[in-house]
mmCIF file of C-alpha atoms in Angstrom:
data_model
loop_
_atom_site.group_PDB
_atom_site.id
_atom_site.type_symbol
_atom_site.label_atom_id
_atom_site.label_comp_id
_atom_site.label_asym_id
_atom_site.label_seq_id
_atom_site.Cartn_x
_atom_site.Cartn_y
_atom_site.Cartn_z
ATOM 1 C CA UNK A 925 57.928 94.669 97.237
ATOM 2 C CA UNK A 926 59.150 97.500 99.109
ATOM 3 C CA UNK A 927 60.299 101.333 97.898
ATOM 4 C CA UNK A 928 63.774 102.450 97.766
ATOM 5 C CA UNK A 929 65.584 105.797 97.958
ATOM 6 C CA UNK A 930 68.026 107.218 96.455
ATOM 7 C CA UNK A 931 71.245 108.080 98.070
ATOM 8 C CA UNK A 932 73.147 111.322 96.846
ATOM 9 C CA UNK A 933 75.919 108.778 95.727
ATOM 10 C CA UNK A 934 73.749 106.660 93.991
ATOM 11 C CA UNK A 935 72.104 109.301 92.411
ATOM 12 C CA UNK A 936 75.490 110.656 91.121
ATOM 13 C CA UNK A 937 76.683 107.475 89.419
ATOM 14 C CA UNK A 938 73.097 107.533 87.098
ATOM 15 C CA UNK A 939 74.558 110.665 86.379
ATOM 16 C CA UNK A 940 78.183 110.039 85.388
ATOM 17 C CA UNK A 941 75.914 106.898 83.266
ATOM 18 C CA UNK A 942 74.128 109.167 81.412
ATOM 19 C CA UNK A 943 77.195 110.833 80.444
ATOM 20 C CA UNK A 944 79.658 108.589 79.766
ATOM 21 C CA UNK A 945 78.000 105.644 78.872
ATOM 22 C CA UNK A 946 79.233 102.563 78.371
ATOM 23 C CA UNK A 947 81.726 102.562 82.465
ATOM 24 C CA UNK A 948 83.508 100.903 83.807
ATOM 25 C CA UNK A 949 82.654 100.513 87.671
ATOM 26 C CA UNK A 950 86.611 100.833 87.339
ATOM 27 C CA UNK A 951 86.447 104.436 85.853
ATOM 28 C CA UNK A 952 82.753 104.888 88.161
ATOM 29 C CA UNK A 953 85.828 104.405 91.383
ATOM 30 C CA UNK A 954 87.917 106.791 89.971
ATOM 31 C CA UNK A 955 85.914 109.316 88.983
ATOM 32 C CA UNK A 956 83.957 109.619 92.032
ATOM 33 C CA UNK A 957 87.062 108.943 94.408
ATOM 34 C CA UNK A 958 85.728 105.631 96.585
ATOM 35 C CA UNK A 959 87.403 101.989 95.885
ATOM 36 C CA UNK A 960 84.883 99.638 93.787
ATOM 37 C CA UNK A 961 84.221 97.415 96.900
ATOM 38 C CA UNK A 962 81.873 100.463 98.215
ATOM 39 C CA UNK A 963 80.331 100.755 95.119
ATOM 40 C CA UNK A 964 79.165 97.219 94.919
ATOM 41 C CA UNK A 965 76.206 97.827 97.169
ATOM 42 C CA UNK A 966 75.069 100.854 94.957
ATOM 43 C CA UNK A 967 75.951 99.707 91.866
ATOM 44 C CA UNK A 968 73.835 96.174 93.252
ATOM 45 C CA UNK A 969 71.215 98.372 93.677
ATOM 46 C CA UNK A 970 70.884 100.689 91.048
ATOM 47 C CA UNK A 971 71.499 97.621 88.490
ATOM 48 C CA UNK A 972 68.441 95.428 91.071
ATOM 49 C CA UNK A 973 66.056 98.763 90.319
ATOM 50 C CA UNK A 974 66.940 98.252 86.361
ATOM 51 C CA UNK A 975 67.912 101.741 86.679
ATOM 52 C CA UNK A 976 71.571 100.880 85.468
ATOM 53 C CA UNK A 977 72.184 98.152 83.123
ATOM 54 C CA UNK A 978 75.544 96.313 83.383
ATOM 55 C CA UNK A 979 77.063 95.552 80.066
ATOM 56 C CA UNK A 980 79.593 92.225 81.159
ATOM 57 C CA UNK A 981 82.862 93.413 79.658
ATOM 58 C CA UNK A 982 81.110 96.718 78.346
ATOM 59 C CA UNK A 983 80.449 98.571 81.547
ATOM 60 C CA UNK A 984 77.223 100.685 82.921
ATOM 61 C CA UNK A 985 74.831 101.880 80.849
ATOM 62 C CA UNK A 986 71.390 103.946 81.279
ATOM 63 C CA UNK A 987 68.905 101.521 80.973
ATOM 64 C CA UNK A 988 66.233 102.418 78.281
ATOM 65 C CA UNK A 989 63.701 100.505 81.088
ATOM 66 C CA UNK A 990 60.623 102.283 81.001
ATOM 67 C CA UNK A 991 61.070 102.474 85.307
ATOM 68 C CA UNK A 992 59.425 99.821 86.685
ATOM 69 C CA UNK A 993 56.115 101.113 88.354
ATOM 70 C CA UNK A 994 55.136 100.575 91.967
ATOM 71 C CA UNK A 995 52.259 102.032 91.267
ATOM 72 C CA UNK A 996 50.850 100.277 88.468
ATOM 73 C CA UNK A 997 51.408 96.787 90.788
ATOM 74 C CA UNK A 998 50.124 97.906 93.816
ATOM 75 C CA UNK A 999 46.954 99.074 92.269
ATOM 76 C CA UNK A 1000 46.134 97.337 89.122
ATOM 77 C CA UNK A 1001 46.302 93.856 92.462
ATOM 78 C CA UNK A 1002 43.186 95.412 94.289
ATOM 79 C CA UNK A 1003 39.957 93.688 93.577
ATOM 80 C CA UNK A 1004 36.418 95.132 92.927
ATOM 81 C CA UNK A 1005 35.406 92.384 96.082
ATOM 82 C CA UNK A 1006 37.759 94.638 98.424
ATOM 83 C CA UNK A 1007 36.481 97.968 98.144
ATOM 84 C CA UNK A 1008 32.245 97.638 96.514
ATOM 85 C CA UNK A 1009 29.512 98.521 98.990
ATOM 86 C CA UNK A 1010 25.818 97.041 99.219
ATOM 87 C CA UNK A 1011 23.556 97.852 96.733
ATOM 88 C CA UNK A 1012 20.331 99.154 96.814
ATOM 89 C CA UNK A 1013 17.836 97.984 94.892
ATOM 90 C CA UNK A 1014 14.705 98.216 94.352
ATOM 91 C CA UNK A 1015 11.917 97.017 91.946
ATOM 92 C CA UNK A 1016 10.789 98.705 88.445
ATOM 93 C CA UNK A 1017 7.120 99.512 89.451
ATOM 94 C CA UNK A 1018 8.877 101.767 92.162
ATOM 95 C CA UNK A 1019 7.102 104.810 91.705
ATOM 96 C CA UNK A 1020 10.304 107.791 90.236
ATOM 97 C CA UNK A 1021 8.622 110.228 93.087
ATOM 98 C CA UNK A 1022 9.858 106.749 95.939
ATOM 99 C CA UNK A 1023 12.547 106.584 93.973
ATOM 100 C CA UNK A 1024 14.450 109.566 94.443
ATOM 101 C CA UNK A 1025 12.551 109.277 98.034
ATOM 102 C CA UNK A 1026 14.534 105.526 98.502
ATOM 103 C CA UNK A 1027 18.138 107.762 97.108
ATOM 104 C CA UNK A 1028 17.845 109.737 100.046
ATOM 105 C CA UNK A 1029 16.929 107.590 102.881
ATOM 106 C CA UNK A 1030 20.319 105.029 101.629
ATOM 107 C CA UNK A 1031 22.189 108.150 101.007
ATOM 108 C CA UNK A 1032 22.673 106.718 97.330
ATOM 109 C CA UNK A 1033 23.356 107.826 93.631
ATOM 110 C CA UNK A 1034 22.589 104.546 91.968
ATOM 111 C CA UNK A 1035 19.387 102.485 92.402
ATOM 112 C CA UNK A 1036 19.371 99.334 90.492
ATOM 113 C CA UNK A 1037 16.926 97.485 89.558
ATOM 114 C CA UNK A 1038 15.911 93.969 89.844
ATOM 115 C CA UNK A 1039 13.058 91.545 89.030
ATOM 116 C CA UNK A 1040 13.191 87.533 90.601
ATOM 117 C CA UNK A 1041 16.401 88.085 91.724
ATOM 118 C CA UNK A 1042 17.951 89.004 88.145
ATOM 119 C CA UNK A 1043 19.951 92.442 87.478
ATOM 120 C CA UNK A 1044 17.693 94.478 85.205
ATOM 121 C CA UNK A 1045 18.939 98.048 85.134
ATOM 122 C CA UNK A 1046 19.843 101.524 87.497
ATOM 123 C CA UNK A 1047 18.364 104.697 87.711
ATOM 124 C CA UNK A 1048 21.401 107.684 88.515
ATOM 125 C CA UNK A 1049 20.751 110.946 89.897
ATOM 126 C CA UNK A 1050 21.047 112.153 86.703
ATOM 127 C CA UNK A 1051 18.331 109.660 85.412
ATOM 128 C CA UNK A 1052 15.730 111.862 88.103
ATOM 129 C CA UNK A 1053 17.397 115.412 87.081
ATOM 130 C CA UNK A 1054 16.156 114.593 83.999
ATOM 131 C CA UNK A 1055 13.095 113.652 84.752
ATOM 132 C CA UNK A 1056 12.268 116.529 86.785
ATOM 133 C CA UNK A 1057 12.714 119.128 84.317
ATOM 134 C CA UNK A 1058 10.462 117.064 82.146
ATOM 135 C CA UNK A 1059 7.338 117.776 84.236
ATOM 136 C CA UNK A 1060 6.743 114.429 84.596
ATOM 137 C CA UNK A 1061 4.252 113.558 87.361
ATOM 138 C CA UNK A 1062 6.998 111.624 89.360
ATOM 139 C CA UNK A 1063 4.441 110.314 90.970
ATOM 140 C CA UNK A 1064 2.717 108.338 88.306
ATOM 141 C CA UNK A 1065 6.015 107.185 86.657
ATOM 142 C CA UNK A 1066 7.777 103.788 87.731
ATOM 143 C CA UNK A 1067 11.381 103.748 87.527
ATOM 144 C CA UNK A 1068 11.168 100.826 84.702
ATOM 145 C CA UNK A 1069 10.709 103.482 82.452
ATOM 146 C CA UNK A 1070 13.186 105.546 83.249
ATOM 147 C CA UNK A 1071 15.979 103.481 83.767
ATOM 148 C CA UNK A 1072 18.429 102.493 81.892
ATOM 149 C CA UNK A 1073 18.217 98.770 81.231
ATOM 150 C CA UNK A 1074 20.144 95.851 80.395
ATOM 151 C CA UNK A 1075 22.145 94.769 78.303
ATOM 152 C CA UNK A 1076 23.209 99.004 77.978
ATOM 153 C CA UNK A 1077 24.635 98.577 81.638
ATOM 154 C CA UNK A 1078 28.456 98.645 82.675
ATOM 155 C CA UNK A 1079 29.375 96.033 85.027
ATOM 156 C CA UNK A 1080 32.487 94.994 86.912
ATOM 157 C CA UNK A 1081 32.762 91.052 88.498
ATOM 158 C CA UNK A 1082 34.498 90.920 92.550
ATOM 159 C CA UNK A 1083 37.936 89.519 90.843
ATOM 160 C CA UNK A 1084 37.434 92.325 88.264
ATOM 161 C CA UNK A 1085 41.067 94.753 89.532
ATOM 162 C CA UNK A 1086 39.692 98.242 90.772
ATOM 163 C CA UNK A 1087 41.427 99.370 88.434
ATOM 164 C CA UNK A 1088 39.242 97.746 84.952
ATOM 165 C CA UNK A 1089 36.384 99.722 87.574
ATOM 166 C CA UNK A 1090 37.926 102.992 87.304
ATOM 167 C CA UNK A 1091 38.308 103.029 83.928
ATOM 168 C CA UNK A 1092 34.604 101.811 82.715
ATOM 169 C CA UNK A 1093 33.393 104.382 84.807
ATOM 170 C CA UNK A 1094 35.881 106.950 83.137
ATOM 171 C CA UNK A 1095 35.114 106.099 79.760
ATOM 172 C CA UNK A 1096 31.435 104.889 80.361
ATOM 173 C CA UNK A 1097 31.084 108.740 82.220
ATOM 174 C CA UNK A 1098 28.371 107.349 84.838
ATOM 175 C CA UNK A 1099 29.130 107.886 88.858
ATOM 176 C CA UNK A 1100 28.897 103.455 89.676
ATOM 177 C CA UNK A 1101 28.911 100.341 88.263
ATOM 178 C CA UNK A 1102 26.759 96.798 89.699
ATOM 179 C CA UNK A 1103 29.154 94.054 90.824
ATOM 180 C CA UNK A 1104 27.970 91.018 90.124
ATOM 181 C CA UNK A 1105 27.795 87.790 89.527
ATOM 182 C CA UNK A 1106 27.243 85.135 86.138
ATOM 183 C CA UNK A 1107 24.783 81.780 85.411
ATOM 184 C CA UNK A 1108 23.834 80.246 83.212
ATOM 185 C CA UNK A 1109 19.394 79.376 82.787
ATOM 186 C CA UNK A 1110 20.311 77.128 79.517
ATOM 187 C CA UNK A 1111 21.782 79.303 76.982
ATOM 188 C CA UNK A 1112 20.386 83.100 78.910
ATOM 189 C CA UNK A 1113 23.251 84.273 80.795
ATOM 190 C CA UNK A 1114 21.937 86.153 84.667
ATOM 191 C CA UNK A 1115 23.143 88.770 86.421
ATOM 192 C CA UNK A 1116 22.452 89.058 89.600
ATOM 193 C CA UNK A 1117 24.276 91.728 91.516
ATOM 194 C CA UNK A 1118 25.735 91.721 94.443
ATOM 195 C CA UNK A 1119 27.851 94.834 95.096
ATOM 196 C CA UNK A 1120 28.473 98.163 93.668
ATOM 197 C CA UNK A 1121 31.641 100.327 92.706
ATOM 198 C CA UNK A 1122 31.510 104.268 92.930
ATOM 199 C CA UNK A 1123 33.921 106.747 92.588
ATOM 200 C CA UNK A 1124 33.024 107.130 96.100
ATOM 201 C CA UNK A 1125 34.997 103.933 96.807
ATOM 202 C CA UNK A 1126 37.698 104.596 94.415
ATOM 203 C CA UNK A 1127 38.179 108.060 96.340
ATOM 204 C CA UNK A 1128 37.633 106.206 100.164
ATOM 205 C CA UNK A 1129 40.102 103.847 98.279
ATOM 206 C CA UNK A 1130 42.782 107.050 97.259
ATOM 207 C CA UNK A 1131 42.653 108.128 100.904
ATOM 208 C CA UNK A 1132 43.715 104.925 102.464
ATOM 209 C CA UNK A 1133 46.623 104.860 100.338
ATOM 210 C CA UNK A 1134 47.174 108.228 101.114
ATOM 211 C CA UNK A 1135 47.096 107.003 105.091
ATOM 212 C CA UNK A 1136 50.541 107.236 106.382
ATOM 213 C CA UNK A 1137 50.602 103.013 107.938
ATOM 214 C CA UNK B 1110 62.165 107.194 93.960
ATOM 215 C CA UNK B 1111 61.648 103.904 92.817
ATOM 216 C CA UNK B 1112 60.692 99.994 93.572
ATOM 217 C CA UNK B 1113 63.219 97.431 94.242
ATOM 218 C CA UNK B 1114 61.637 93.353 94.144
ATOM 219 C CA UNK B 1115 63.627 91.357 96.423
ATOM 220 C CA UNK B 1116 65.390 88.691 95.471
ATOM 221 C CA UNK B 1117 65.152 84.697 96.363
ATOM 222 C CA UNK B 1118 68.521 85.632 99.320
ATOM 223 C CA UNK B 1119 67.431 88.775 100.515
ATOM 224 C CA UNK B 1120 64.069 87.294 101.249
ATOM 225 C CA UNK B 1121 66.091 84.030 102.335
ATOM 226 C CA UNK B 1122 68.328 86.929 104.609
ATOM 227 C CA UNK B 1123 65.090 87.989 106.445
ATOM 228 C CA UNK B 1124 63.624 85.109 106.919
ATOM 229 C CA UNK B 1125 67.203 84.358 109.007
ATOM 230 C CA UNK B 1126 66.983 87.229 110.627
ATOM 231 C CA UNK B 1127 63.047 87.023 112.370
ATOM 232 C CA UNK B 1128 64.380 83.723 113.325
ATOM 233 C CA UNK B 1129 67.757 84.309 114.826
ATOM 234 C CA UNK B 1130 67.720 88.347 115.662
ATOM 235 C CA UNK B 1131 69.933 89.316 116.794
ATOM 236 C CA UNK B 1132 72.391 87.727 114.020
ATOM 237 C CA UNK B 1133 75.591 88.628 112.788
ATOM 238 C CA UNK B 1134 76.900 89.385 109.054
ATOM 239 C CA UNK B 1135 78.965 85.975 109.659
ATOM 240 C CA UNK B 1136 76.724 84.164 110.909
ATOM 241 C CA UNK B 1137 74.312 84.836 108.553
ATOM 242 C CA UNK B 1138 76.990 84.054 105.643
ATOM 243 C CA UNK B 1139 77.662 81.247 107.272
ATOM 244 C CA UNK B 1140 74.063 79.636 106.976
ATOM 245 C CA UNK B 1141 73.737 80.147 103.980
ATOM 246 C CA UNK B 1142 77.652 78.719 102.555
ATOM 247 C CA UNK B 1143 78.469 82.229 100.569
ATOM 248 C CA UNK B 1144 81.292 84.720 101.335
ATOM 249 C CA UNK B 1145 80.422 87.714 104.334
ATOM 250 C CA UNK B 1146 81.362 89.432 101.338
ATOM 251 C CA UNK B 1147 78.883 88.283 98.915
ATOM 252 C CA UNK B 1148 75.807 89.462 101.229
ATOM 253 C CA UNK B 1149 77.306 92.796 101.716
ATOM 254 C CA UNK B 1150 75.051 94.288 98.974
ATOM 255 C CA UNK B 1151 72.394 92.170 99.780
ATOM 256 C CA UNK B 1152 72.365 93.933 103.796
ATOM 257 C CA UNK B 1153 72.902 97.059 102.258
ATOM 258 C CA UNK B 1154 69.602 96.984 99.949
ATOM 259 C CA UNK B 1155 67.970 95.239 103.168
ATOM 260 C CA UNK B 1156 69.188 97.631 105.713
ATOM 261 C CA UNK B 1157 68.146 101.120 102.920
ATOM 262 C CA UNK B 1158 64.863 99.289 102.953
ATOM 263 C CA UNK B 1159 64.252 99.676 105.980
ATOM 264 C CA UNK B 1160 64.126 95.733 106.303
ATOM 265 C CA UNK B 1161 66.767 95.133 108.445
ATOM 266 C CA UNK B 1162 68.832 97.635 111.174
ATOM 267 C CA UNK B 1163 71.692 96.728 111.736
ATOM 268 C CA UNK B 1164 72.417 97.750 115.766
ATOM 269 C CA UNK B 1165 76.844 98.258 115.404
ATOM 270 C CA UNK B 1166 78.501 95.514 117.528
ATOM 271 C CA UNK B 1167 74.842 93.139 117.968
ATOM 272 C CA UNK B 1168 73.667 92.289 114.662
ATOM 273 C CA UNK B 1169 71.053 92.386 112.137
ATOM 274 C CA UNK B 1170 67.340 92.363 113.995
ATOM 275 C CA UNK B 1171 64.539 92.878 112.301
ATOM 276 C CA UNK B 1172 62.269 96.268 111.472
ATOM 277 C CA UNK B 1173 60.101 97.148 113.503
ATOM 278 C CA UNK B 1174 59.377 100.331 111.242
ATOM 279 C CA UNK B 1175 56.283 100.472 109.549
ATOM 280 C CA UNK B 1176 57.312 99.410 106.051
ATOM 281 C CA UNK B 1177 57.394 102.933 104.469
ATOM 282 C CA UNK B 1178 54.460 103.500 102.348
ATOM 283 C CA UNK B 1179 55.639 104.212 98.266
ATOM 284 C CA UNK B 1180 52.295 105.712 97.521
ATOM 285 C CA UNK B 1181 51.717 107.802 101.067
ATOM 286 C CA UNK B 1182 54.705 109.355 99.358
ATOM 287 C CA UNK B 1183 53.350 109.570 95.636
ATOM 288 C CA UNK B 1184 50.103 110.444 97.011
ATOM 289 C CA UNK B 1185 50.553 113.415 98.792
ATOM 290 C CA UNK B 1186 52.890 115.074 96.253
ATOM 291 C CA UNK B 1187 50.621 115.297 94.264
ATOM 292 C CA UNK B 1188 48.371 118.947 93.954
ATOM 293 C CA UNK B 1189 45.206 120.136 93.012
ATOM 294 C CA UNK B 1190 46.159 122.342 91.004
ATOM 295 C CA UNK B 1191 47.204 119.271 89.054
ATOM 296 C CA UNK B 1192 44.133 117.515 88.835
ATOM 297 C CA UNK B 1193 41.560 120.269 89.039
ATOM 298 C CA UNK B 1194 38.932 121.204 86.152
ATOM 299 C CA UNK B 1195 37.937 124.735 85.282
ATOM 300 C CA UNK B 1196 34.207 125.389 87.609
ATOM 301 C CA UNK B 1197 30.707 126.138 86.134
ATOM 302 C CA UNK B 1198 29.435 129.660 87.827
ATOM 303 C CA UNK B 1199 26.736 130.893 87.877
ATOM 304 C CA UNK B 1200 24.817 133.431 89.603
ATOM 305 C CA UNK B 1201 23.011 132.884 92.321
ATOM 306 C CA UNK B 1202 19.696 134.859 90.363
ATOM 307 C CA UNK B 1203 19.607 132.306 88.227
ATOM 308 C CA UNK B 1204 16.584 130.017 88.216
ATOM 309 C CA UNK B 1205 17.018 125.742 89.442
ATOM 310 C CA UNK B 1206 15.270 124.965 86.477
ATOM 311 C CA UNK B 1207 17.857 127.533 84.507
ATOM 312 C CA UNK B 1208 20.462 125.550 86.823
ATOM 313 C CA UNK B 1209 19.640 122.421 86.208
ATOM 314 C CA UNK B 1210 19.808 122.860 82.233
ATOM 315 C CA UNK B 1211 23.477 124.317 82.827
ATOM 316 C CA UNK B 1212 24.316 121.022 84.539
ATOM 317 C CA UNK B 1213 23.734 118.751 82.172
ATOM 318 C CA UNK B 1214 24.842 121.239 79.552
ATOM 319 C CA UNK B 1215 27.980 121.286 81.235
ATOM 320 C CA UNK B 1216 27.529 117.496 81.935
ATOM 321 C CA UNK B 1217 28.767 118.994 86.234
ATOM 322 C CA UNK B 1218 27.528 117.824 88.978
ATOM 323 C CA UNK B 1219 27.367 120.889 91.089
ATOM 324 C CA UNK B 1220 27.602 124.632 90.181
ATOM 325 C CA UNK B 1221 29.022 126.778 91.944
ATOM 326 C CA UNK B 1222 27.688 130.361 92.803
ATOM 327 C CA UNK B 1223 29.573 132.986 92.507
ATOM 328 C CA UNK B 1224 28.888 138.054 93.653
ATOM 329 C CA UNK B 1225 31.379 140.010 91.379
ATOM 330 C CA UNK B 1226 33.423 137.296 91.335
ATOM 331 C CA UNK B 1227 33.311 136.243 94.522
ATOM 332 C CA UNK B 1228 33.017 132.683 95.533
ATOM 333 C CA UNK B 1229 29.158 132.612 97.909
ATOM 334 C CA UNK B 1230 27.686 129.409 97.403
ATOM 335 C CA UNK B 1231 27.212 126.017 95.787
ATOM 336 C CA UNK B 1232 24.436 123.745 93.949
ATOM 337 C CA UNK B 1233 24.645 119.761 93.337
ATOM 338 C CA UNK B 1234 22.428 117.243 92.345
ATOM 339 C CA UNK B 1235 21.242 116.285 95.515
ATOM 340 C CA UNK B 1236 20.360 119.949 96.687
ATOM 341 C CA UNK B 1237 18.389 120.096 93.089
ATOM 342 C CA UNK B 1238 16.839 116.410 93.625
ATOM 343 C CA UNK B 1239 16.044 117.717 97.046
ATOM 344 C CA UNK B 1240 13.370 120.667 95.299
ATOM 345 C CA UNK B 1241 12.223 118.728 93.359
ATOM 346 C CA UNK B 1242 10.103 116.302 94.754
ATOM 347 C CA UNK B 1243 9.369 119.135 97.021
ATOM 348 C CA UNK B 1244 6.530 120.267 94.690
ATOM 349 C CA UNK B 1245 8.211 123.853 94.830
ATOM 350 C CA UNK B 1246 7.804 125.906 90.870
ATOM 351 C CA UNK B 1247 12.157 125.211 90.108
ATOM 352 C CA UNK B 1248 10.862 128.237 86.963
ATOM 353 C CA UNK B 1249 10.421 130.856 90.012
ATOM 354 C CA UNK B 1250 13.002 129.693 92.701
ATOM 355 C CA UNK B 1251 16.418 131.206 92.154
ATOM 356 C CA UNK B 1252 19.471 129.005 92.915
ATOM 357 C CA UNK B 1253 20.740 131.753 95.445
ATOM 358 C CA UNK B 1254 17.599 130.137 98.262
ATOM 359 C CA UNK B 1255 18.491 126.886 97.544
ATOM 360 C CA UNK B 1256 22.395 126.800 97.337
ATOM 361 C CA UNK B 1257 25.198 126.398 99.973
ATOM 362 C CA UNK B 1258 25.977 129.514 101.888
ATOM 363 C CA UNK B 1259 29.582 130.384 102.408
ATOM 364 C CA UNK B 1260 31.451 130.060 105.388
ATOM 365 C CA UNK B 1261 29.655 126.373 105.151
ATOM 366 C CA UNK B 1262 31.344 124.906 102.315
ATOM 367 C CA UNK B 1263 34.567 123.488 102.140
ATOM 368 C CA UNK B 1264 37.267 124.323 99.766
ATOM 369 C CA UNK B 1265 40.747 123.807 98.750
ATOM 370 C CA UNK B 1266 43.464 125.639 97.647
ATOM 371 C CA UNK B 1267 45.278 124.559 94.936
ATOM 372 C CA UNK B 1268 48.355 124.120 96.559
ATOM 373 C CA UNK B 1269 46.423 121.734 98.865
ATOM 374 C CA UNK B 1270 47.802 117.881 98.497
ATOM 375 C CA UNK B 1271 44.701 115.947 96.096
ATOM 376 C CA UNK B 1272 45.112 114.014 99.052
ATOM 377 C CA UNK B 1273 43.731 116.417 101.404
ATOM 378 C CA UNK B 1274 40.968 116.663 99.076
ATOM 379 C CA UNK B 1275 39.934 113.423 99.040
ATOM 380 C CA UNK B 1276 40.426 113.453 102.854
ATOM 381 C CA UNK B 1277 37.786 116.267 102.706
ATOM 382 C CA UNK B 1278 35.637 114.958 99.416
ATOM 383 C CA UNK B 1279 34.865 111.967 101.972
ATOM 384 C CA UNK B 1280 35.210 113.741 105.553
ATOM 385 C CA UNK B 1281 31.574 116.106 104.663
ATOM 386 C CA UNK B 1282 30.087 113.650 102.149
ATOM 387 C CA UNK B 1283 30.345 116.484 99.030
ATOM 388 C CA UNK B 1284 31.206 114.829 95.163
ATOM 389 C CA UNK B 1285 33.067 118.672 94.716
ATOM 390 C CA UNK B 1286 35.614 121.068 96.458
ATOM 391 C CA UNK B 1287 36.174 124.239 95.127
ATOM 392 C CA UNK B 1288 39.345 125.457 94.616
ATOM 393 C CA UNK B 1289 40.105 129.282 96.199
ATOM 394 C CA UNK B 1290 42.652 131.131 95.693
ATOM 395 C CA UNK B 1291 41.901 133.961 99.164
ATOM 396 C CA UNK B 1292 42.912 137.537 99.127
ATOM 397 C CA UNK B 1293 42.130 140.555 102.166
ATOM 398 C CA UNK B 1294 39.594 143.302 101.707
ATOM 399 C CA UNK B 1295 40.673 145.057 104.883
ATOM 400 C CA UNK B 1296 40.226 142.802 107.810
ATOM 401 C CA UNK B 1297 37.593 140.042 105.334
ATOM 402 C CA UNK B 1298 39.337 137.315 103.953
ATOM 403 C CA UNK B 1299 37.688 137.498 100.438
ATOM 404 C CA UNK B 1300 37.354 133.922 98.775
ATOM 405 C CA UNK B 1301 37.898 133.884 94.303
ATOM 406 C CA UNK B 1302 37.426 130.492 92.984
ATOM 407 C CA UNK B 1303 40.385 128.714 90.360
ATOM 408 C CA UNK B 1304 38.930 125.886 89.878
ATOM 409 C CA UNK B 1305 37.019 122.516 91.442
ATOM 410 C CA UNK B 1306 38.197 119.273 92.231
ATOM 411 C CA UNK B 1307 35.894 116.106 93.001
ATOM 412 C CA UNK B 1308 35.886 112.160 93.288
ATOM 413 C CA UNK B 1309 35.684 112.323 89.139
ATOM 414 C CA UNK B 1310 38.875 114.163 89.286
ATOM 415 C CA UNK B 1311 40.244 111.910 91.596
ATOM 416 C CA UNK B 1312 38.680 108.367 90.195
ATOM 417 C CA UNK B 1313 41.232 110.219 86.856
ATOM 418 C CA UNK B 1314 43.553 110.357 89.026
ATOM 419 C CA UNK B 1315 43.611 106.470 90.114
ATOM 420 C CA UNK B 1316 43.218 105.650 86.432
ATOM 421 C CA UNK B 1317 46.615 107.724 85.576
ATOM 422 C CA UNK B 1318 48.286 106.064 88.446
ATOM 423 C CA UNK B 1319 47.340 102.442 87.305
ATOM 424 C CA UNK B 1320 48.257 103.419 83.368
ATOM 425 C CA UNK B 1321 51.587 101.446 82.245
ATOM 426 C CA UNK B 1322 53.673 104.027 81.877
#
């Protein structure tokens, strides 16, 4: 997969086809004042890229197919596992005050709460701010009281695309998603947290995509 | 600008050139059992996309140039003005408590502070959280006391690329940047805030880029 920039002549051909379609290569060559042979590479490129469609015994027409999106393809093949970071995990009995200190020490926006290795909740800066204006004594309330509890947490798995993660972040208006590994305990599904993916990871990926290499 | 997927024959040609470079089109045609004329469109495509390089009187060689990055080009042409949102602005005398309420009402992560239409500061969820664990009475402290003050705020302009904005967000570890318009008041530069661009805007753009259209 690579990119191509259309030449001036290829753009000119596209315009002519849009205007006169269907049009044969002989007619195109005549309008451009070149030989049919000279046009062959250009027409090959324009049909391969789905800009033009060659109809046998009719001529070239402008393709109605949506232009193949390079970004679509690239973005969907990057997986959560490629960009995720280490999650910061606390116990549900941690006091809100200590949890906030933990948030600052680790410089993260969301803490995840585990119980015996199982993901049970998440708490964000927003949740902490809400409690802080509520006048509650933050040294006496454990995060277990204010956290968002499973199954109300949107999760992703490491083989999901980053695109799906970004979509979930936007749709559910959260900053960060836990990356989980699913297993079964009898009939019960158990989620273990193995990472997190946030708007920060996506912004970092965006910067990486824009680097000139 | 469009994308191209290489055909089986084009991949085969690339392999042959990697192995036998420099190699002429006659030699390639012979190895593939086709005519030189039949190879012409393929070779045109491979040289246009910088996969191969044609050296006059020598033959084709595998290009050492880094593959032209489609993402690089796309990402750098989107401007801050294309993705920015409306900033939420408060006065520096607003009490911290009221500012936090404002943050929730507008569902944003950062408030900007203006004085007579001039950007003078910014305050984020992180700043608010810091004050909340400090034991300060949030109803008695104005945001002007806790805000990050100009010129210590990283800004962008609406004609800057989103790439630059994302880079600044990552480098300076902030969630959001004010988009400013510069003017002069005598020898003094004045910044007016006209928008903001955040990790949320970049995540939204990422989702848009991955949409199949």
